[in-house]
Tab-separated table of C-alpha atoms in Angstrom:
chain	number	residue	atom	x	y	z
A	1245	MET	CA	22.469	24.138	28.154
A	1246	ILE	CA	24.482	25.588	30.837
A	1247	GLY	CA	27.931	26.316	29.472
A	1248	ASP	CA	30.752	27.096	32.169
A	1249	VAL	CA	33.802	29.007	30.879
A	1250	VAL	CA	36.705	28.579	32.243
A	1251	GLU	CA	39.729	31.557	31.872
A	1252	THR	CA	42.922	29.965	29.648
A	1253	GLU	CA	45.722	32.696	31.947
A	1254	GLN	CA	48.336	32.114	29.447
A	1255	CYS	CA	46.319	33.578	26.539
A	1256	GLN	CA	47.499	37.143	25.510
A	1257	VAL	CA	44.437	39.047	24.291
A	1258	LYS	CA	41.593	41.056	25.926
A	1259	ASP	CA	39.175	39.626	28.573
A	1260	PRO	CA	35.505	38.986	27.026
A	1261	VAL	CA	34.479	39.239	30.130
A	1262	ASP	CA	34.245	43.280	29.369
A	1263	LEU	CA	31.961	42.291	26.814
A	1264	PHE	CA	29.624	41.694	29.689
A	1265	HIS	CA	30.386	45.047	31.246
A	1266	ALA	CA	30.128	47.235	28.799
A	1267	GLY	CA	26.418	48.662	29.224
A	1268	GLN	CA	24.743	46.622	26.846
A	1269	VAL	CA	23.484	42.832	26.436
A	1270	VAL	CA	25.805	40.545	24.749
A	1271	LYS	CA	24.847	39.095	21.156
A	1272	ILE	CA	26.370	35.630	20.950
A	1273	CYS	CA	26.457	32.623	18.755
A	1274	ALA	CA	26.063	29.674	19.764
A	1275	PRO	CA	27.913	26.263	19.334
A	1276	MET	CA	26.829	24.651	16.883
A	1277	VAL	CA	27.456	21.501	15.762
A	1278	ARG	CA	29.069	21.481	11.972
A	1279	TYR	CA	27.877	24.902	11.884
A	1280	SER	CA	29.384	27.706	13.727
A	1281	LYS	CA	32.250	26.955	12.050
A	1282	LEU	CA	35.108	29.842	10.655
A	1283	ALA	CA	33.169	30.636	7.539
A	1284	PHE	CA	30.290	30.749	9.632
A	1285	ARG	CA	31.073	33.027	12.236
A	1286	THR	CA	33.113	35.889	10.044
A	1287	LEU	CA	29.659	35.777	8.662
A	1288	VAL	CA	27.561	36.659	11.999
A	1289	ARG	CA	30.924	38.529	13.020
A	1290	LYS	CA	30.108	41.251	9.730
A	1291	TYR	CA	25.988	41.769	11.525
A	1292	ASN	CA	26.436	42.776	14.802
A	1293	CYS	CA	27.360	39.560	16.774
A	1294	ASP	CA	29.590	40.627	19.489
A	1295	LEU	CA	30.828	36.745	20.791
A	1296	CYS	CA	30.973	33.501	18.723
A	1297	TYR	CA	31.261	29.641	20.197
A	1298	THR	CA	32.929	26.764	17.804
A	1299	PRO	CA	31.156	24.316	17.626
A	1300	MET	CA	31.626	21.517	21.014
A	1301	ILE	CA	35.235	19.137	20.539
A	1302	VAL	CA	35.573	16.124	21.928
A	1303	ALA	CA	38.684	17.264	24.612
A	1304	ALA	CA	39.449	13.639	24.637
A	1305	ASP	CA	39.869	13.190	21.212
A	1306	PHE	CA	41.104	16.960	20.373
A	1307	VAL	CA	44.490	16.158	23.082
A	1308	ARG	CA	45.356	12.672	21.016
A	1309	SER	CA	44.792	12.964	17.360
A	1310	ALA	CA	46.060	16.162	15.726
A	1311	LYS	CA	43.671	15.060	12.430
A	1312	ALA	CA	41.378	15.926	14.391
A	1313	ARG	CA	42.927	19.406	16.180
A	1314	ASP	CA	43.047	19.938	11.944
A	1315	SER	CA	39.980	18.927	11.487
A	1316	GLU	CA	38.051	20.775	14.196
A	1317	PHE	CA	39.973	23.716	14.986
A	1318	THR	CA	40.375	26.640	12.374
A	1319	THR	CA	40.422	30.598	13.143
A	1320	ASN	CA	42.063	33.198	11.986
A	1321	LYS	CA	43.202	37.143	13.509
A	1322	GLY	CA	39.686	38.332	12.361
A	1323	ASP	CA	38.744	36.047	14.399
A	1324	HIS	CA	38.000	37.286	17.491
A	1325	PRO	CA	36.861	37.249	20.643
A	1326	LEU	CA	36.032	33.247	20.193
A	1327	ILE	CA	34.721	30.789	22.536
A	1328	VAL	CA	36.048	27.243	22.362
A	1329	GLN	CA	33.671	24.411	23.440
A	1330	PHE	CA	34.796	21.393	24.772
A	1331	ALA	CA	33.383	18.539	26.296
A	1332	ALA	CA	35.365	16.413	28.979
A	1333	LYS	CA	34.651	13.562	31.336
A	1334	GLU	CA	38.820	14.594	33.252
A	1335	ALA	CA	39.576	18.049	34.314
A	1336	GLN	CA	43.283	16.629	33.490
A	1337	VAL	CA	42.060	16.508	29.458
A	1338	LEU	CA	40.259	19.216	29.278
A	1339	CYS	CA	43.556	21.871	31.019
A	1340	ASP	CA	45.841	19.901	28.097
A	1341	ALA	CA	43.275	20.516	25.130
A	1342	ALA	CA	42.645	24.125	26.941
A	1343	ARG	CA	46.169	24.711	26.825
A	1344	ILE	CA	46.268	23.843	22.783
A	1345	VAL	CA	43.855	26.314	21.784
A	1346	CYS	CA	44.821	29.107	24.390
A	1347	PRO	CA	47.330	31.051	21.744
A	1348	PHE	CA	43.955	31.500	19.348
A	1349	ALA	CA	41.392	31.644	21.399
A	1350	ASP	CA	40.025	33.807	24.302
A	1351	GLY	CA	37.934	31.510	26.166
A	1352	ILE	CA	37.073	28.202	27.181
A	1353	ASP	CA	33.796	26.693	27.492
A	1354	LEU	CA	32.942	23.265	29.009
A	1355	ASN	CA	29.980	21.906	27.821
A	1356	CYS	CA	27.521	21.256	30.824
A	1357	GLY	CA	24.469	20.885	29.143
A	1358	CYS	CA	23.750	17.819	26.245
A	1359	PRO	CA	21.353	16.575	27.316
A	1360	GLN	CA	20.774	18.132	30.805
A	1361	ARG	CA	20.084	20.907	31.814
A	1362	ILE	CA	17.937	22.688	33.947
A	1363	HIS	CA	16.339	20.494	36.694
A	1364	GLU	CA	12.725	19.713	37.464
A	1365	ASP	CA	14.337	21.064	41.198
A	1366	LEU	CA	15.197	23.980	40.108
A	1367	LYS	CA	17.391	25.082	43.559
A	1368	ARG	CA	19.612	21.400	42.229
A	1369	THR	CA	20.421	23.500	38.861
A	1370	VAL	CA	21.546	27.280	41.424
A	1371	ASP	CA	22.974	24.623	43.382
A	1372	LEU	CA	25.340	23.702	40.668
A	1373	CYS	CA	25.745	27.142	39.123
A	1374	GLN	CA	26.839	28.128	41.886
A	1375	LYS	CA	29.084	26.098	42.604
A	1376	ALA	CA	30.474	26.934	39.346
A	1377	GLU	CA	30.749	30.572	40.514
A	1378	ALA	CA	32.548	29.083	43.472
A	1379	SER	CA	35.642	27.264	40.825
A	1380	GLY	CA	36.155	30.421	39.456
A	1381	VAL	CA	34.001	30.103	36.520
A	1382	SER	CA	33.763	33.912	34.339
A	1383	TRP	CA	30.206	33.498	33.028
A	1384	ILE	CA	27.362	30.451	32.711
A	1385	THR	CA	24.789	30.367	29.667
A	1386	VAL	CA	21.529	28.529	31.206
A	1387	HIS	CA	19.052	27.290	28.544
A	1388	GLY	CA	15.666	27.167	30.091
A	1389	ARG	CA	14.467	23.253	29.516
A	1390	ASN	CA	14.578	20.642	30.909
A	1391	VAL	CA	16.205	16.983	29.684
A	1392	GLU	CA	12.695	15.984	28.354
A	1393	GLU	CA	12.033	19.210	26.609
A	1394	ARG	CA	12.682	19.584	22.957
A	1395	HIS	CA	9.963	22.063	21.302
A	1396	GLN	CA	7.847	23.346	24.867
A	1397	PRO	CA	7.999	27.056	25.750
A	1398	VAL	CA	11.672	27.944	27.179
A	1399	HIS	CA	11.489	28.392	30.978
A	1400	TYR	CA	12.228	31.857	31.469
A	1401	ASP	CA	11.869	32.004	34.476
A	1402	ALA	CA	13.599	29.922	35.648
A	1403	ILE	CA	16.375	31.528	33.911
A	1404	LYS	CA	15.611	35.084	35.872
A	1405	ILE	CA	15.766	32.960	39.066
A	1406	ILE	CA	19.355	31.468	38.436
A	1407	LYS	CA	20.344	35.145	37.633
A	1408	GLN	CA	19.104	36.234	40.419
A	1409	SER	CA	20.960	34.257	42.150
A	1410	MET	CA	24.194	34.281	40.662
A	1411	SER	CA	26.677	37.165	41.148
A	1412	ILE	CA	28.590	36.673	37.534
A	1413	PRO	CA	27.057	37.202	34.407
A	1414	ILE	CA	24.226	35.166	32.827
A	1415	VAL	CA	23.724	34.241	29.389
A	1416	ALA	CA	20.135	33.353	28.419
A	1417	ASN	CA	19.769	30.158	25.706
A	1418	GLY	CA	15.938	28.699	23.513
A	1419	ASP	CA	13.785	30.016	21.015
A	1420	ILE	CA	15.050	33.346	20.330
A	1421	LYS	CA	14.435	34.422	16.593
A	1422	THR	CA	14.403	37.686	16.006
A	1423	LEU	CA	16.822	40.958	17.478
A	1424	LYS	CA	13.037	41.547	18.977
A	1425	ASP	CA	13.351	38.258	20.738
A	1426	ALA	CA	17.004	38.892	22.151
A	1427	GLU	CA	15.557	41.983	23.304
A	1428	ASN	CA	12.231	40.903	25.404
A	1429	VAL	CA	14.792	37.475	26.734
A	1430	HIS	CA	16.561	40.106	28.232
A	1431	HIS	CA	13.424	42.114	30.048
A	1432	LEU	CA	12.654	39.009	30.809
A	1433	THR	CA	15.169	37.252	32.463
A	1434	GLY	CA	17.376	40.164	33.137
A	1435	ALA	CA	20.607	37.915	31.828
A	1436	ASP	CA	23.707	39.513	30.323
A	1437	GLY	CA	23.637	37.284	27.506
A	1438	ILE	CA	21.427	36.260	25.177
A	1439	MET	CA	22.960	33.173	22.433
A	1440	VAL	CA	20.787	32.349	19.470
A	1441	ALA	CA	21.852	28.964	17.720
A	1442	ARG	CA	19.017	27.842	15.270
A	1443	GLY	CA	17.922	31.599	15.176
A	1444	LEU	CA	21.263	33.075	13.284
A	1445	LEU	CA	20.887	29.968	11.265
A	1446	ALA	CA	18.109	31.478	9.418
A	1447	ASN	CA	18.779	34.609	9.614
A	1448	PRO	CA	22.304	35.723	10.328
A	1449	ALA	CA	21.563	39.011	10.409
A	1450	MET	CA	19.218	39.001	12.988
A	1451	PHE	CA	21.656	41.025	15.594
A	1452	ALA	CA	21.175	43.675	12.850
A	1453	GLY	CA	17.751	44.087	13.021
A	1454	TYR	CA	16.641	42.543	9.859
A	1455	GLU	CA	13.433	40.570	10.425
A	1456	GLU	CA	15.096	37.935	7.620
A	1457	THR	CA	18.249	37.156	5.543
A	1458	PRO	CA	18.522	40.483	3.716
A	1459	LEU	CA	20.218	39.492	0.020
A	1460	LYS	CA	23.686	41.634	0.886
A	1461	CYS	CA	24.054	39.189	3.787
A	1462	ILE	CA	23.791	35.917	1.717
A	1463	GLN	CA	26.085	37.874	-1.627
A	1464	ASP	CA	28.421	37.628	2.497
A	1465	TRP	CA	28.133	34.549	2.636
A	1466	VAL	CA	28.623	32.562	-1.060
A	1467	ASP	CA	31.834	34.941	-1.070
A	1468	ILE	CA	33.207	34.096	2.115
A	1469	ALA	CA	32.491	30.739	1.731
A	1470	LEU	CA	34.240	30.573	-1.191
A	1471	GLU	CA	37.374	32.172	-0.034
A	1472	HIS	CA	37.341	29.480	2.986
A	1473	GLY	CA	36.551	26.814	0.888
A	1474	THR	CA	33.616	25.276	2.661
A	1475	PRO	CA	32.411	21.659	2.301
A	1476	PHE	CA	28.946	22.219	-0.611
A	1477	THR	CA	27.443	20.226	1.777
A	1478	CYS	CA	27.581	23.005	4.682
A	1479	PHE	CA	27.846	25.902	1.738
A	1480	HIS	CA	24.311	24.414	0.291
A	1481	HIS	CA	22.245	23.793	3.636
A	1482	HIS	CA	23.698	27.027	5.264
A	1483	LEU	CA	21.727	28.767	2.254
A	1484	MET	CA	19.313	26.507	2.676
A	1485	TYR	CA	18.921	27.631	6.550
A	1486	MET	CA	19.149	31.149	5.530
A	1487	MET	CA	16.688	31.379	2.419
A	1488	GLU	CA	13.788	29.340	4.132
A	1489	ARG	CA	11.744	32.166	5.026
A	1490	ILE	CA	11.669	34.554	1.139
A	1491	THR	CA	11.459	30.924	-1.135
A	1492	SER	CA	8.886	29.446	-1.817
A	1493	LYS	CA	7.238	25.639	-1.905
A	1494	GLN	CA	8.048	25.040	-5.500
A	1495	GLU	CA	11.808	27.200	-5.700
A	1496	LYS	CA	12.230	24.962	-2.415
A	1497	LYS	CA	12.274	21.730	-4.451
A	1498	VAL	CA	15.086	23.247	-6.993
A	1499	PHE	CA	17.475	24.318	-4.849
A	1500	ASN	CA	17.549	22.415	-2.434
A	1501	VAL	CA	18.015	19.525	-4.199
A	1502	LEU	CA	21.037	21.853	-6.180
A	1503	SER	CA	24.427	19.592	-6.007
A	1504	SER	CA	27.899	21.232	-7.528
A	1505	THR	CA	29.034	25.433	-5.963
A	1506	SER	CA	28.075	26.057	-9.463
A	1507	SER	CA	24.781	25.259	-9.770
A	1508	VAL	CA	23.970	26.867	-6.730
A	1509	LEU	CA	26.061	29.795	-7.421
A	1510	ASP	CA	23.962	30.033	-11.354
A	1511	TYR	CA	20.728	29.682	-9.181
A	1512	LEU	CA	21.053	32.878	-7.200
A	1513	ASN	CA	22.555	34.626	-9.891
A	1514	ASP	CA	19.734	33.768	-11.724
A	1515	HIS	CA	16.878	34.172	-9.197
A	1516	TYR	CA	18.447	36.664	-6.617
A	1517	GLY	CA	21.075	39.072	-8.862
A	1518	VAL	CA	23.422	36.937	-6.612
């Protein structure tokens, strides 16, 4: 994924670019459809996540429909620093959407990565990134796979070349599942930040150094999700991801078909004391 972050001058918030000059690799929660919403962002921020993205929002729908705005974007005072990711075909539509969220967000990201990731001819990707830098973006996130690749190894060497070709911060994304992975990718690529998607779904505490989701994190998710009124399907799916590594196949058969919040809470209490 290549995400171009456009600064919004009217926002009265601290510049998130400062994170990249603090001397440490920036740990980032990726924009995940259905999943990286306010409740989950609140959770990962408790476990050393430095920067969070919203799920991708279609800018045209967001500008046109109040209903879309209400359903797609929710935040609060503690939800910072926050980047709102939009998909847009027209500059004016992106600008209009950015103006709407500007008072509530710290930056705007333009999704340029679904499905075009790095090109087979890496020079084309470097050229695109340099044009984005020239246009004034603050940083760029690169997912190290091409359009045909889904589960193949990530081309960290390509991310390194892109990083060496740029003056602005570069964020690496792809197959990062532990804090050690994040550190290794940082050393391999020289990237200024590390963005994680599925790794955080499986273990929201990974940036705090946990190898698997601790029970405290599961308890935190229950508390946060209930406080935010998270719909059951989302509440349950997050728990299914989080408990993947700590439950047996037999336990999964039972837990994954539970159909109500009360049944999930009873199960967690009976089996894990949560």
